[in-house]
C-alpha atoms as one frame of an Amber mdcrd trajectory, in Angstrom:
protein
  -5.160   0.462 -28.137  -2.961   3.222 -29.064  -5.043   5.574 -30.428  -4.521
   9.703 -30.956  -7.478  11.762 -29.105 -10.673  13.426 -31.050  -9.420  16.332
 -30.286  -5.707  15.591 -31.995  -7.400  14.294 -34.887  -9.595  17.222 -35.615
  -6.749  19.701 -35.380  -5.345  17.596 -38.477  -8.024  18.590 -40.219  -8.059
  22.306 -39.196  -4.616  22.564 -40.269  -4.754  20.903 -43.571  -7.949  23.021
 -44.448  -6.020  26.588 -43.368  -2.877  24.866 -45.045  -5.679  24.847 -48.460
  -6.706  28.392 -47.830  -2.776  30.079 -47.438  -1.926  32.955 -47.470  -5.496
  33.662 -46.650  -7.053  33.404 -42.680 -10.272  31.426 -41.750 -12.416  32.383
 -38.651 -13.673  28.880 -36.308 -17.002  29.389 -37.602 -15.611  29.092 -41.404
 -13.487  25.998 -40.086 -16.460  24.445 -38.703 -18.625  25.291 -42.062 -15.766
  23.817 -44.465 -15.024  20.770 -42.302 -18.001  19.869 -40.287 -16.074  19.988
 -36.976 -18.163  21.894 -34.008 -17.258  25.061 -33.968 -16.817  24.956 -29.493
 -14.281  22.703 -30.528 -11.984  24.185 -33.766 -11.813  27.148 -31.245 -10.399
  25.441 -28.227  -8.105  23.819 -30.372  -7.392  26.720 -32.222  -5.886  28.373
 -28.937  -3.978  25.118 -28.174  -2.381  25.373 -31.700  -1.623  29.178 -31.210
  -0.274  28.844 -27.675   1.894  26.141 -29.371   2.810  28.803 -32.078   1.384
  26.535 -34.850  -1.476  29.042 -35.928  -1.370  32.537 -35.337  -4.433  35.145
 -35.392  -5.623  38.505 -36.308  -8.788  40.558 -34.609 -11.391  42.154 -35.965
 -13.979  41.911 -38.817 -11.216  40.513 -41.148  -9.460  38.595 -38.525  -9.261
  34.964 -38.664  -6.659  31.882 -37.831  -3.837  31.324 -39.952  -0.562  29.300
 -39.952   2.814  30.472 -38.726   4.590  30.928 -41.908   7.626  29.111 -40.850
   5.432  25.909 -39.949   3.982  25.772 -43.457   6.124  22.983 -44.478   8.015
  21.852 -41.500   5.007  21.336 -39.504   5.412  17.460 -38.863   2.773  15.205
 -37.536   4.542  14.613 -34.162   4.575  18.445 -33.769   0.820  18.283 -33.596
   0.530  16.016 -31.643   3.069  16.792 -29.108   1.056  20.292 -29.577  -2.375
  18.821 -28.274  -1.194  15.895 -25.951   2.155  17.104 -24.764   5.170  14.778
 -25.015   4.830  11.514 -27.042   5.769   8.658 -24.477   4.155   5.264 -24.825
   4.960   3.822 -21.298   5.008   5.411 -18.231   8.934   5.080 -17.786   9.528
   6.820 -20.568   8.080  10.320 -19.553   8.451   9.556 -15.534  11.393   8.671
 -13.335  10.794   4.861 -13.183  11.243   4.378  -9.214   8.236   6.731  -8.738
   5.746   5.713 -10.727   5.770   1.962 -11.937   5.105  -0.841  -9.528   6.917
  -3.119 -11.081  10.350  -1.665 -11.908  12.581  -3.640  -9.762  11.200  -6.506
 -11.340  10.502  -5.594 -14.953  12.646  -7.683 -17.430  11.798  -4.692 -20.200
  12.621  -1.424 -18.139  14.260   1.127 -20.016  13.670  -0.854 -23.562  10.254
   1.127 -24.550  12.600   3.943 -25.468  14.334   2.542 -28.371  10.209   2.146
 -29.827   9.172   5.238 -28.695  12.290   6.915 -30.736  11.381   5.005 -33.930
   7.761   5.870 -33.692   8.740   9.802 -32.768  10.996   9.618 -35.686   8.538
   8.627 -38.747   6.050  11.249 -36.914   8.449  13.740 -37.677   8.894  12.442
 -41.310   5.354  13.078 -42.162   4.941  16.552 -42.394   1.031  18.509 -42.845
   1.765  19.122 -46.066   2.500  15.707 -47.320  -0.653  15.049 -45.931  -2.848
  17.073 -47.709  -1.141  16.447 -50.773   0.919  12.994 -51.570   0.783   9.121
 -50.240   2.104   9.340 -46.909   3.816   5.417 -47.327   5.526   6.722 -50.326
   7.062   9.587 -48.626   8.176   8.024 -45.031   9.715   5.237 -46.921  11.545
   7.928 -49.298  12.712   9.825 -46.473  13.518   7.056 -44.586  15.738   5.623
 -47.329  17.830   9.000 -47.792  17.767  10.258 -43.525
């Protein structure tokens, strides 16, 4: 099953709520009360995001987590998720030199072919950005952009 991680699923969440709340900056433990995401959690992903340069933070008693402002629109779905899993690659010969890790490359009638699918599906991810998320029909808008490039 192809399936994003917990983990990549609640930073969706984290985002679109601190995507709500711009300008303004939310703490983990205001994350966790507005979302119902455990806290431990929000703030390990909150320093995957950062390190990523998605979110950004401020110390002190009015510190909090915030988004990068350049991200606020052009933050696409396969920027999160490349963010919290690392490179999207759907088969092992597409992230790994084939010879090295796949047992049955000599043999395998499909070698090399995965990338063509792994481009199409990295290419809607890019389409769908946060903020279409938290705000429109997500089939409306990949078809749309798909239509015009």
């Amino acid at each position: 099953m192809l399936k994003l991680s917990r983990m990549t699923d609640y930073a969706v969440v984290a985002l679109s709520a601190l995507w709500r709340a711009a300008p303004q900056q939310k703490t983990a433990a205001q994350l966790a009360a507005e979302t119902g995401l455990p806290e431990p959690s929000l703030a390990k992903i909150l320093k995957t995001l950062a390190r990523a340069g998605i979110v950004s933070s401020r110390r002190g008693v009015q510190g909090g987590y915030f988004l990068v402002r350049e991200t606020g629109r052009s933050l696409s779905a396969k920027m999160i998720i490349e963010a919290m899993e690392g490179p999207i690659a759907l088969t092992a010969c597409i992230e790994t030199p084939v010879k090295t890790e796949c047992a049955i490359a000599a043999c395998c009638p499909v070698q090399g072919r995965w990338s063509a699918v792994n481009a199409a599906l990295c290419d809607v991810l890019d389409r769908v950005m946060l903020a279409d998320m938290c705000t429109a029909d997500i089939t409306e808008i990949t078809e749309r952009r798909a239509a015009h490039g």
